Amino acid sequence: MGRESDASAMEIDDSRPKTSDQITNPKFSINVLQLLKSSQMQHGLRFGDYTRYRRYCTARLRRLYKSLKFTHGRGKYNKKAITAATVTEVRFLHVVFYTAERAWSHAMEKRQLPDGPNARQRNYLIGRLRKAVKWATLFAELCAIKGDSRTSLEAEAYASYMRGNLLFEQDQNWDVALKSFKNARAVYEELGKYGDLENQVLCRERVEELEPSIRYCLHKIGESNLQTSELMHIGEMEGPALDLFKAKLEAVMAEARTQQAASMTEFHWLGHKFPISNAKTRVSILKAQELEKDLHGPTADSLPAEKRLLIFDKIFAAYHEARSCIRNDLVTASNSENMKDDLSGLDKAIGAVLGQRTVERNQLLVSIAKSKLSKTRDDKNEKVTKPEELVRLYDLLLQNTSDLLDLVSSGRDRKPEELAFGEECELKSLVFRAERCFYLAKSYSLAGKRAEAYALYCRAHSVAYDSLKKLQSLTNADQVMVKELKTLCEDSRSSSCIEHATGIIEEEKAPDTLSKRISTISLTGADKKMENFLTNKLETYESAVGDSNMKGVACIEPFPPAFQTISRNPIVLDLAYNTIEFPSLENRMKKDKKGFMSRLWR
């Protein structure tokens, strides 16, 4: 696939009649953007794997050098420069292009390190970006001489994009970076007006990827009134061209969190106040709290489910990082009991918050599964939800609630907030148990087990009714949960009646159904048309598969085979044995000797 797309992107433009100058100096045509996108998407960047893409560029360069016989010597390295006189075919331009891509992907690989690049790695990163700019500029110069007008324009836009990336990473000359990005955008906007539909779509996507970088440069110059929330919204866009922008935005947000975390000295949880002394712990907790505002803010309902799940994953990562820092502090803490108690309490509080968010995430998964339960197919052609999947999710919720309740009730001096939270967990556990029982009954109903389904529906109704009474007795009851419990009570009651009636009807119809099935049993297989099978018409040529336009089963041999009568050995019953009088054989039997010596040897 990769080689075919590369070959389609490097045709030589020779549709017009060739003159003598064009024969000696041919003009090459490369669809640079299409070549760039196909290489990146097919070799790792669809999933953000820059290491894989860099290795592909290296292997591609090796093949190009070998096929062009442009190697640099076997022993001592002899550098061979690529000039306009060297470029005699289009593959020389590909060498320059993939060299620039290899340097750029290596820089992006360093940018995606887990803890971010340190000072030494950052210098190396900037060096690789300079190398990418150098080769991209050479590529533009060679395309201006050896390429047609469109290739020259695309190569110039590519070089401008690379120059903008370098200045963007260096945090300097924002006006020059802005000019470079705008030049690239202008070229792609013009190219998007011509060509086939695929080329127009690629150019339009490239313009959208360049837009966030342009807006950020305007923000740094001071010509834009962008807020932090708007920058975060821009950073949610996807694409390989936006990865450097995302890394820069994350660095800026981390710096802002560090400054804000300096004023954060305590963590409040259920009436407790725990001091936070570690700066990394403060930054991680602050990051998680900012993400929680997106979930519980006024715009939370408008977020799609996939986006909310991604936010939950980021919250979990931030809290786990905070717990890791806390436990490292516990290991290196002094013998002060107060310090250890504070760290242990903070670790418990963070664990409880993690448990709460886990319950919320699983509830979101339940709502997604319920929305697909009544559908045959959803918009994305995904599989429909089965009741067993909801039973599994409610099992997870029950386990999460139990773990959270054990964690909260593990302390000695429990405050009123903790007692109220424990009661809330117990009530949620009852609700989850009722929901689980309801969907377990639904799965039994689909399997045709009426008695089990009826009993489970009745149990679900009983548990849901008890939960509803307890919830309504609270002063600040959750009205959404009250509404859900009322719906569950009604659904379980109606479903139990339906199962009861269906079971009675099936019980009444069972003898008739059984007699009908027995009456249709045939030992000879007369219900099948034996003449339609291939084994019964071997002498005549006729397809056993049928017409290719008709969907049908191939008729080769009936299976299971029909019963046939076979001969059997006769059964002999010996009825005369009891009436026969046999002769006496006493005269032939040996008689006992009753002498003196025989008595001694008995």
Coordinates of C-alpha atoms in Angstrom, one line a residue:
M1 CA 0.0 0.0 0.0
G2 CA 2.7 2.5 1.0
R3 CA 4.8 1.9 -2.2
E4 CA 1.7 2.1 -4.4
S5 CA 0.7 5.5 -2.9
D6 CA 4.3 6.7 -3.2
A7 CA 4.4 5.7 -6.8
S8 CA 1.1 7.5 -7.5
A9 CA 2.4 10.6 -5.9
M10 CA 5.6 10.9 -8.0
E11 CA 4.5 10.8 -11.6
I12 CA 6.6 12.7 -14.1
D13 CA 4.6 15.5 -15.9
D14 CA 5.1 14.6 -19.5
S15 CA 1.5 15.0 -20.9
R16 CA 2.6 18.0 -23.1
P17 CA 4.9 17.6 -26.1
K18 CA 8.5 17.6 -25.0
T19 CA 10.9 20.1 -26.3
S20 CA 14.7 19.7 -26.4
D21 CA 15.0 21.7 -23.1
Q22 CA 12.4 19.6 -21.4
I23 CA 14.2 16.4 -22.5
T24 CA 17.5 17.5 -21.0
N25 CA 15.9 19.2 -18.0
P26 CA 12.6 17.3 -17.2
K27 CA 10.1 18.9 -14.8
F28 CA 9.1 16.4 -12.1
S29 CA 5.7 16.4 -10.4
I30 CA 5.2 15.4 -6.8
N31 CA 1.9 15.7 -4.9
V32 CA 3.8 16.6 -1.7
L33 CA 0.8 16.8 0.7
Q34 CA -0.6 13.5 -0.5
L35 CA 2.8 11.8 -0.2
L36 CA 3.2 13.3 3.3
K37 CA -0.2 12.3 4.6
S38 CA -0.1 8.8 3.2
S39 CA 3.3 8.1 4.6
Q40 CA 2.4 9.5 8.0
M41 CA -1.0 7.7 8.3
Q42 CA 0.2 4.3 7.1
H43 CA 3.4 4.2 9.2
G44 CA 2.6 5.2 12.8
L45 CA 1.2 8.7 13.0
R46 CA -2.4 7.6 12.9
F47 CA -1.7 6.5 16.5
G48 CA 1.0 9.1 17.3
D49 CA 3.9 6.6 17.1
Y50 CA 6.8 8.8 16.0
T51 CA 9.3 6.1 16.6
R52 CA 7.7 3.8 14.0
Y53 CA 7.5 6.7 11.5
R54 CA 11.2 7.6 12.0
R55 CA 12.2 4.0 11.4
Y56 CA 10.1 3.9 8.3
C57 CA 11.8 7.1 7.0
T58 CA 15.2 5.5 7.7
A59 CA 14.3 2.3 5.9
R60 CA 12.8 4.3 3.0
L61 CA 16.0 6.3 2.6
R62 CA 18.1 3.2 2.6
R63 CA 16.1 1.7 -0.2
L64 CA 16.2 5.0 -2.2
Y65 CA 20.0 5.3 -1.8
K66 CA 20.5 1.7 -2.9
S67 CA 18.2 1.9 -5.9
L68 CA 19.7 5.2 -7.0
K69 CA 23.3 3.8 -6.4
F70 CA 23.9 6.9 -4.4
T71 CA 25.5 5.3 -1.4
H72 CA 28.2 7.0 0.7
G73 CA 30.9 4.4 0.5
R74 CA 31.3 1.0 2.2
G75 CA 34.2 1.8 4.5
K76 CA 34.9 5.4 5.0
Y77 CA 31.9 7.7 4.8
N78 CA 32.1 10.0 1.8
K79 CA 29.4 12.6 1.8
K80 CA 27.6 13.2 -1.5
A81 CA 25.7 16.4 -1.8
I82 CA 22.4 16.6 -3.7
T83 CA 22.4 19.6 -6.1
A84 CA 20.2 20.5 -9.0
A85 CA 22.7 18.8 -11.3
T86 CA 22.4 15.6 -9.3
V87 CA 18.6 15.4 -9.6
T88 CA 18.1 13.4 -12.7
E89 CA 15.0 11.6 -11.6
V90 CA 12.2 12.2 -9.1
R91 CA 13.6 9.8 -6.5
F92 CA 16.4 12.2 -5.6
L93 CA 13.7 14.7 -4.5
H94 CA 12.3 11.9 -2.4
V95 CA 15.6 11.4 -0.7
V96 CA 15.6 15.1 0.5
F97 CA 12.0 14.9 1.5
Y98 CA 12.3 11.8 3.6
T99 CA 15.5 13.1 5.2
A100 CA 13.6 16.2 6.4
E101 CA 10.7 14.0 7.7
R102 CA 13.2 11.7 9.5
A103 CA 14.7 14.7 11.4
W104 CA 11.2 16.1 12.2
S105 CA 9.9 12.8 13.5
H106 CA 13.0 12.4 15.7
A107 CA 12.4 15.8 17.2
M108 CA 8.7 14.9 17.9
E109 CA 9.8 11.6 19.4
K110 CA 11.9 13.5 22.0
R111 CA 9.0 15.9 22.6
Q112 CA 6.7 13.0 23.6
L113 CA 8.9 11.6 26.4
P114 CA 6.9 10.7 29.5
D115 CA 8.4 13.4 31.8
G116 CA 9.1 15.8 29.0
P117 CA 12.5 16.6 27.5
N118 CA 15.1 17.9 30.0
A119 CA 17.6 20.6 29.1
R120 CA 20.0 18.4 27.2
Q121 CA 17.2 16.6 25.3
R122 CA 15.6 19.9 24.5
N123 CA 18.8 21.1 22.8
Y124 CA 18.9 17.9 20.8
L125 CA 15.3 18.4 19.9
I126 CA 15.9 21.9 18.6
G127 CA 19.0 20.6 16.7
R128 CA 16.8 18.0 14.9
L129 CA 14.3 20.7 14.0
R130 CA 17.0 22.8 12.6
K131 CA 18.1 19.8 10.5
A132 CA 14.5 19.4 9.3
V133 CA 14.3 23.1 8.3
K134 CA 17.7 22.7 6.4
W135 CA 16.5 19.7 4.4
A136 CA 13.0 21.2 3.8
T137 CA 14.6 24.4 2.5
L138 CA 16.8 22.4 0.1
F139 CA 13.7 20.4 -1.0
A140 CA 11.9 23.7 -1.8
E141 CA 15.0 25.0 -3.7
L142 CA 15.3 21.8 -5.8
C143 CA 11.6 21.6 -6.5
A144 CA 11.7 25.3 -7.7
I145 CA 14.3 24.2 -10.3
K146 CA 13.3 20.7 -11.1
G147 CA 9.6 20.6 -10.3
D148 CA 6.6 22.0 -11.9
S149 CA 4.7 25.0 -10.6
R150 CA 2.4 23.0 -8.2
T151 CA 5.2 20.9 -6.8
S152 CA 7.3 24.1 -6.2
L153 CA 4.3 25.7 -4.3
E154 CA 3.7 22.7 -2.1
A155 CA 7.4 22.4 -1.3
E156 CA 7.6 26.0 -0.4
A157 CA 4.6 25.6 1.9
Y158 CA 6.2 22.5 3.5
A159 CA 9.5 24.5 4.1
S160 CA 7.5 27.4 5.7
Y161 CA 5.7 25.0 8.0
M162 CA 9.0 23.5 9.1
R163 CA 10.4 27.0 9.8
G164 CA 7.4 27.9 11.8
N165 CA 7.7 24.7 13.9
L166 CA 11.3 25.6 14.8
L167 CA 10.5 29.1 15.9
F168 CA 7.4 27.8 17.7
E169 CA 9.6 25.4 19.8
Q170 CA 12.3 28.0 20.4
D171 CA 9.7 30.5 22.0
Q172 CA 11.2 33.4 20.0
N173 CA 10.5 35.4 16.9
W174 CA 6.8 34.9 17.1
D175 CA 6.2 37.4 14.3
V176 CA 8.4 35.4 11.9
A177 CA 6.8 32.1 13.0
L178 CA 3.4 33.7 12.3
K179 CA 4.5 34.8 8.9
S180 CA 5.7 31.3 8.1
F181 CA 2.5 29.6 9.2
K182 CA 0.4 32.2 7.2
N183 CA 2.5 31.6 4.1
A184 CA 1.8 27.9 4.3
R185 CA -1.9 28.4 5.0
A186 CA -2.2 30.8 2.0
V187 CA -0.6 28.2 -0.4
Y188 CA -2.9 25.4 0.9
E189 CA -6.0 27.6 0.6
E190 CA -5.2 28.3 -3.1
L191 CA -4.3 24.7 -3.9
G192 CA -7.5 23.5 -2.2
K193 CA -9.5 25.3 -5.0
Y194 CA -8.2 23.1 -7.7
G195 CA -7.5 19.4 -8.4
D196 CA -9.6 16.4 -7.6
L197 CA -11.9 16.0 -4.5
E198 CA -9.3 14.1 -2.5
N199 CA -6.7 16.8 -2.9
Q200 CA -9.2 19.5 -1.9
V201 CA -10.1 17.6 1.3
L202 CA -6.4 17.2 2.2
C203 CA -5.7 20.9 1.7
R204 CA -8.7 21.9 3.7
E205 CA -7.6 19.6 6.6
R206 CA -4.1 21.1 6.4
V207 CA -5.5 24.6 6.7
E208 CA -7.5 23.6 9.8
E209 CA -4.4 22.1 11.4
L210 CA -2.4 25.3 10.8
E211 CA -5.1 27.5 12.3
P212 CA -4.4 26.8 16.0
S213 CA -0.7 27.5 15.6
I214 CA -1.5 30.9 13.9
R215 CA -3.9 31.8 16.7
Y216 CA -1.4 30.9 19.3
C217 CA 1.3 33.1 17.6
L218 CA -1.2 36.0 17.5
H219 CA -1.9 35.4 21.2
K220 CA 1.8 35.5 22.1
I221 CA 2.3 38.7 20.0
G222 CA -0.6 40.3 21.7
E223 CA -2.9 40.8 18.7
S224 CA -5.5 38.3 20.0
N225 CA -7.8 38.2 23.0
L226 CA -7.8 34.5 23.4
Q227 CA -8.7 33.1 26.8
T228 CA -7.1 30.0 28.4
S229 CA -10.3 28.1 27.9
E230 CA -10.3 28.9 24.2
L231 CA -6.7 27.7 23.9
M232 CA -7.6 24.4 25.6
H233 CA -10.5 24.0 23.2
I234 CA -8.1 24.5 20.3
G235 CA -5.8 21.9 21.8
E236 CA -8.5 19.3 21.6
M237 CA -8.2 19.1 17.8
E238 CA -6.4 16.1 16.3
G239 CA -3.7 15.8 13.7
P240 CA 0.1 15.2 13.4
A241 CA 0.6 18.9 12.7
L242 CA -0.9 19.9 16.0
D243 CA 1.2 17.7 18.2
L244 CA 3.9 20.4 18.7
F245 CA 1.2 22.9 19.5
K246 CA -0.3 20.5 22.1
A247 CA 3.0 20.0 23.7
K248 CA 3.6 23.7 23.9
L249 CA 0.1 24.3 25.3
E250 CA 0.6 21.6 27.9
A251 CA 3.9 23.2 29.0
V252 CA 2.3 26.6 29.3
M253 CA -0.6 25.1 31.4
A254 CA 1.9 23.2 33.6
E255 CA 3.7 26.4 34.3
A256 CA 0.5 28.1 35.1
R257 CA -0.5 25.3 37.5
T258 CA 2.8 25.5 39.2
Q259 CA 2.3 29.1 39.9
Q260 CA -1.3 28.5 41.1
A261 CA -0.3 25.5 43.2
A262 CA 2.0 27.7 45.3
S263 CA -1.0 29.1 47.1
M264 CA -2.6 25.6 47.6
T265 CA -1.6 24.4 51.0
E266 CA -4.4 22.1 52.1
F267 CA -6.7 19.4 50.6
H268 CA -10.3 19.4 52.0
W269 CA -12.3 16.2 52.0
L270 CA -15.4 15.3 54.1
G271 CA -14.6 17.8 56.9
H272 CA -10.9 16.9 57.0
K273 CA -8.0 19.2 56.1
F274 CA -4.7 17.6 55.0
P275 CA -1.6 19.8 54.5
I276 CA 0.3 19.4 51.1
S277 CA 4.0 20.0 51.3
N278 CA 5.2 18.5 48.0
A279 CA 5.0 20.8 45.0
K280 CA 4.4 17.9 42.5
T281 CA 1.5 16.6 44.6
R282 CA -0.1 20.0 44.5
V283 CA 0.3 20.4 40.8
S284 CA -1.2 16.9 40.1
I285 CA -4.2 17.5 42.4
L286 CA -4.7 21.0 40.9
K287 CA -4.7 19.4 37.4
A288 CA -7.3 16.8 38.4
Q289 CA -9.5 19.5 40.0
E290 CA -9.4 21.6 36.8
L291 CA -10.5 18.6 34.8
E292 CA -13.3 17.9 37.2
K293 CA -14.7 21.3 36.6
D294 CA -15.2 20.3 32.9
L295 CA -17.2 17.3 34.1
H296 CA -19.3 19.0 36.7
G297 CA -19.5 22.5 35.1
P298 CA -22.4 24.1 33.3
T299 CA -21.2 22.8 29.9
A300 CA -20.8 19.2 31.1
D301 CA -24.2 18.0 29.6
S302 CA -23.2 19.2 26.1
L303 CA -20.0 17.1 26.1
P304 CA -20.2 13.9 24.1
A305 CA -19.7 10.6 26.0
E306 CA -16.3 9.8 24.3
K307 CA -15.0 13.2 25.4
R308 CA -16.1 12.7 29.0
L309 CA -14.4 9.3 29.1
L310 CA -11.2 10.9 27.9
I311 CA -11.5 13.5 30.7
F312 CA -12.0 10.7 33.2
D313 CA -8.8 9.0 32.0
K314 CA -6.8 12.2 32.5
I315 CA -8.3 12.6 36.0
F316 CA -7.3 9.1 37.0
A317 CA -3.7 9.7 35.6
A318 CA -3.4 13.0 37.6
Y319 CA -4.7 11.4 40.9
H320 CA -2.5 8.3 40.5
E321 CA 0.5 10.6 40.0
A322 CA -0.4 12.5 43.2
R323 CA -0.7 9.2 45.1
S324 CA 2.7 8.1 43.8
C325 CA 4.3 11.3 45.1
I326 CA 2.5 10.9 48.5
R327 CA 3.7 7.4 48.9
N328 CA 7.3 8.4 48.0
D329 CA 7.0 11.0 50.7
L330 CA 5.8 8.4 53.2
V331 CA 8.9 6.3 52.5
T332 CA 11.3 9.2 52.9
A333 CA 9.4 10.8 55.8
S334 CA 11.1 11.3 59.2
N335 CA 10.0 9.6 62.4
S336 CA 7.5 12.3 63.1
E337 CA 4.1 10.7 63.7
N338 CA 2.1 13.8 62.8
M339 CA 3.7 14.0 59.4
K340 CA 3.1 10.3 58.7
D341 CA -0.6 10.6 59.8
D342 CA -1.1 13.6 57.6
L343 CA 0.4 11.8 54.6
S344 CA -1.6 8.7 55.3
G345 CA -4.8 10.7 55.6
L346 CA -4.1 12.6 52.4
D347 CA -3.5 9.2 50.6
K348 CA -6.8 7.9 51.9
A349 CA -8.6 11.1 50.8
I350 CA -7.1 10.9 47.3
G351 CA -8.0 7.2 47.1
A352 CA -11.6 8.0 48.1
V353 CA -11.9 10.7 45.4
L354 CA -10.5 8.2 42.9
G355 CA -13.2 5.8 44.0
Q356 CA -15.9 8.4 43.5
R357 CA -14.7 9.2 40.0
T358 CA -14.5 5.5 39.2
V359 CA -18.2 5.1 40.2
E360 CA -19.1 8.1 38.0
R361 CA -17.2 6.8 35.1
N362 CA -18.9 3.4 35.3
Q363 CA -22.3 5.1 35.6
L364 CA -21.5 6.9 32.4
L365 CA -20.7 3.5 30.7
V366 CA -24.0 2.2 32.0
S367 CA -25.9 5.2 30.4
I368 CA -24.1 4.6 27.1
A369 CA -24.9 0.9 27.2
K370 CA -28.6 1.6 28.1
S371 CA -28.9 3.9 25.1
K372 CA -27.8 1.1 22.8
L373 CA -29.9 -1.6 24.5
S374 CA -33.2 -0.9 22.6
K375 CA -31.5 -0.2 19.3
T376 CA -30.9 -2.8 16.5
R377 CA -27.9 -0.8 15.3
D378 CA -26.5 2.6 16.3
D379 CA -25.2 5.3 14.1
K380 CA -21.6 3.9 14.0
N381 CA -22.7 0.3 13.1
E382 CA -21.5 -1.0 16.4
K383 CA -22.9 -4.0 18.2
V384 CA -26.0 -3.6 20.3
T385 CA -25.8 -4.0 24.0
K386 CA -26.8 -7.2 25.6
P387 CA -28.3 -7.4 29.1
E388 CA -25.4 -9.5 30.3
E389 CA -23.0 -6.5 29.6
L390 CA -25.1 -4.3 31.9
V391 CA -25.1 -7.0 34.5
R392 CA -21.3 -7.0 34.3
L393 CA -21.1 -3.2 34.6
Y394 CA -23.4 -3.2 37.7
D395 CA -21.2 -5.9 39.2
L396 CA -18.3 -3.4 38.8
L397 CA -20.3 -0.6 40.4
L398 CA -21.2 -2.8 43.4
Q399 CA -17.6 -3.7 43.8
N400 CA -16.5 0.0 43.5
T401 CA -19.1 1.1 46.0
S402 CA -18.1 -1.6 48.5
D403 CA -14.4 -0.7 48.3
L404 CA -15.3 3.0 48.7
L405 CA -17.5 2.2 51.8
D406 CA -14.7 0.1 53.3
L407 CA -12.2 2.9 52.7
V408 CA -14.4 5.6 54.3
S409 CA -15.4 3.5 57.3
S410 CA -11.8 2.5 58.1
G411 CA -11.0 5.5 60.3
R412 CA -11.4 5.7 64.0
D413 CA -12.9 9.2 64.7
R414 CA -15.4 9.6 61.9
K415 CA -17.0 12.9 61.3
P416 CA -20.7 13.5 60.4
E417 CA -19.7 14.1 56.8
E418 CA -18.1 10.7 56.6
L419 CA -21.2 9.0 58.2
A420 CA -23.5 10.7 55.7
F421 CA -21.2 9.7 52.8
G422 CA -21.3 6.1 54.1
E423 CA -25.1 6.1 54.1
E424 CA -25.1 7.5 50.6
C425 CA -22.8 4.6 49.5
E426 CA -25.1 2.0 51.1
L427 CA -28.1 3.6 49.3
K428 CA -26.3 3.6 46.0
S429 CA -25.4 0.0 46.5
L430 CA -29.1 -0.9 47.0
V431 CA -30.0 0.9 43.8
F432 CA -27.2 -0.8 41.8
R433 CA -28.3 -4.2 43.2
A434 CA -31.9 -3.5 42.0
E435 CA -30.7 -2.5 38.5
R436 CA -28.5 -5.5 38.3
C437 CA -31.4 -7.8 39.3
F438 CA -33.6 -6.2 36.6
Y439 CA -31.2 -6.7 33.8
L440 CA -30.3 -10.2 35.0
A441 CA -34.0 -11.0 34.7
K442 CA -34.1 -9.5 31.2
S443 CA -31.2 -11.9 30.2
Y444 CA -33.1 -14.9 31.6
S445 CA -36.3 -13.7 29.7
L446 CA -34.4 -13.6 26.4
A447 CA -33.2 -17.1 27.1
G448 CA -36.8 -18.3 27.5
K449 CA -36.5 -19.1 31.3
R450 CA -39.8 -17.7 32.4
A451 CA -39.8 -18.9 36.0
E452 CA -36.3 -17.5 36.8
A453 CA -37.1 -14.2 35.0
Y454 CA -40.4 -13.8 37.0
A455 CA -38.6 -14.4 40.3
L456 CA -35.8 -11.9 39.5
Y457 CA -38.3 -9.2 38.3
C458 CA -40.2 -9.6 41.6
R459 CA -36.9 -9.3 43.5
A460 CA -35.9 -6.2 41.5
H461 CA -39.2 -4.6 42.2
S462 CA -38.9 -5.3 46.0
V463 CA -35.3 -3.9 46.2
A464 CA -36.1 -0.9 44.1
Y465 CA -39.2 -0.1 46.2
D466 CA -37.2 -0.3 49.5
S467 CA -34.5 1.9 48.0
L468 CA -37.1 4.5 46.9
K469 CA -38.6 4.6 50.4
K470 CA -35.2 5.2 51.9
L471 CA -34.3 7.8 49.4
Q472 CA -37.5 9.7 49.8
S473 CA -37.0 9.8 53.6
L474 CA -33.8 11.9 53.1
T475 CA -34.1 15.7 53.2
N476 CA -31.8 16.4 50.2
A477 CA -32.8 13.5 48.0
D478 CA -31.4 13.3 44.5
Q479 CA -34.4 13.8 42.3
V480 CA -32.8 12.2 39.3
M481 CA -32.2 9.0 41.2
V482 CA -35.8 9.2 42.6
K483 CA -37.1 9.4 39.0
E484 CA -34.9 6.5 37.9
L485 CA -36.1 4.3 40.8
K486 CA -39.8 5.0 40.1
T487 CA -39.2 4.0 36.5
L488 CA -37.4 0.9 37.6
C489 CA -40.3 -0.1 39.9
E490 CA -42.8 0.3 37.1
D491 CA -40.7 -1.5 34.6
S492 CA -40.0 -4.4 36.9
R493 CA -43.7 -4.7 37.9
S494 CA -44.9 -4.7 34.3
S495 CA -42.2 -7.1 33.2
S496 CA -43.0 -9.6 36.0
C497 CA -46.7 -9.6 34.9
I498 CA -45.7 -10.1 31.3
E499 CA -43.4 -13.0 32.2
H500 CA -46.1 -14.6 34.4
A501 CA -48.6 -14.4 31.6
T502 CA -46.1 -15.6 28.9
G503 CA -45.2 -18.5 31.2
I504 CA -48.8 -19.6 31.6
I505 CA -49.5 -19.4 27.9
E506 CA -46.4 -21.5 27.1
E507 CA -47.4 -24.0 29.7
E508 CA -50.9 -24.3 28.2
K509 CA -49.6 -24.6 24.7
A510 CA -46.8 -27.1 25.6
P511 CA -48.9 -30.4 25.0
D512 CA -50.2 -29.1 21.6
T513 CA -46.7 -28.0 20.5
L514 CA -45.2 -31.3 21.6
S515 CA -47.9 -33.4 19.7
K516 CA -47.4 -31.3 16.6
R517 CA -43.6 -31.8 16.7
I518 CA -44.0 -35.6 17.2
S519 CA -46.5 -35.8 14.4
T520 CA -44.1 -34.3 12.0
I521 CA -41.2 -36.7 12.8
S522 CA -40.3 -38.8 9.8
L523 CA -37.9 -41.7 9.9
T524 CA -37.5 -41.7 6.1
G525 CA -36.9 -38.1 5.6
A526 CA -39.8 -37.7 3.2
D527 CA -40.0 -34.0 3.9
K528 CA -36.8 -33.3 2.1
K529 CA -36.6 -33.2 -1.7
M530 CA -34.0 -35.9 -2.3
E531 CA -33.9 -35.3 -6.0
N532 CA -32.4 -31.8 -5.5
F533 CA -29.2 -33.1 -3.9
L534 CA -26.0 -33.5 -5.8
T535 CA -25.4 -37.1 -4.8
N536 CA -28.7 -38.1 -6.4
K537 CA -28.0 -36.7 -9.8
L538 CA -24.3 -37.5 -10.5
E539 CA -25.1 -38.5 -14.1
T540 CA -26.4 -35.1 -15.1
Y541 CA -24.5 -31.8 -14.9
E542 CA -26.3 -29.3 -12.7
S543 CA -25.0 -26.8 -10.2
A544 CA -25.6 -27.8 -6.6
V545 CA -24.7 -24.4 -5.3
G546 CA -27.4 -22.6 -7.3
D547 CA -27.5 -19.2 -9.0
S548 CA -24.7 -16.8 -7.8
N549 CA -27.3 -14.0 -7.5
M550 CA -29.5 -16.1 -5.2
K551 CA -28.6 -16.6 -1.5
G552 CA -29.1 -20.3 -0.7
V553 CA -27.5 -23.3 0.9
A554 CA -25.5 -25.6 -1.3
C555 CA -27.4 -28.9 -1.8
I556 CA -24.7 -31.6 -1.9
E557 CA -25.9 -34.3 0.6
P558 CA -28.7 -34.3 3.2
F559 CA -27.4 -34.0 6.7
P560 CA -28.2 -35.7 9.1
P561 CA -28.8 -38.6 6.8
A562 CA -32.3 -40.1 6.7
F563 CA -33.1 -43.4 8.4
Q564 CA -33.2 -46.5 6.2
T565 CA -34.5 -50.0 6.8
I566 CA -31.8 -52.7 7.0
S567 CA -31.9 -56.5 7.3
R568 CA -31.1 -58.2 10.7
N569 CA -30.3 -61.7 11.9
P570 CA -33.4 -63.6 13.1
I571 CA -34.1 -63.8 16.8
V572 CA -34.5 -67.5 18.1
L573 CA -36.7 -68.0 21.1
D574 CA -36.2 -71.6 22.6
L575 CA -39.7 -72.3 23.9
A576 CA -39.5 -76.1 23.9
Y577 CA -36.8 -76.3 26.6
N578 CA -39.2 -76.3 29.5
T579 CA -41.3 -79.2 28.2
I580 CA -38.6 -81.7 27.3
E581 CA -38.0 -84.7 29.6
F582 CA -34.4 -85.6 29.7
P583 CA -33.2 -89.3 30.5
S584 CA -31.7 -90.1 33.9
L585 CA -27.9 -90.3 34.1
E586 CA -27.5 -91.7 37.6
N587 CA -26.1 -95.0 36.4
R588 CA -23.2 -93.2 34.8
M589 CA -22.3 -91.2 38.0
K590 CA -19.5 -92.4 40.3
K591 CA -20.8 -93.9 43.5
D592 CA -19.1 -93.1 47.0
K593 CA -17.1 -96.0 48.6
K594 CA -18.1 -96.5 52.2
G595 CA -15.2 -98.7 53.5
F596 CA -13.1 -98.5 56.7
M597 CA -10.1 -96.9 55.0
S598 CA -12.3 -94.4 53.2
R599 CA -13.7 -93.1 56.5
L600 CA -10.1 -92.5 57.8
W601 CA -9.2 -90.3 54.8
R602 CA -12.2 -88.1 54.8

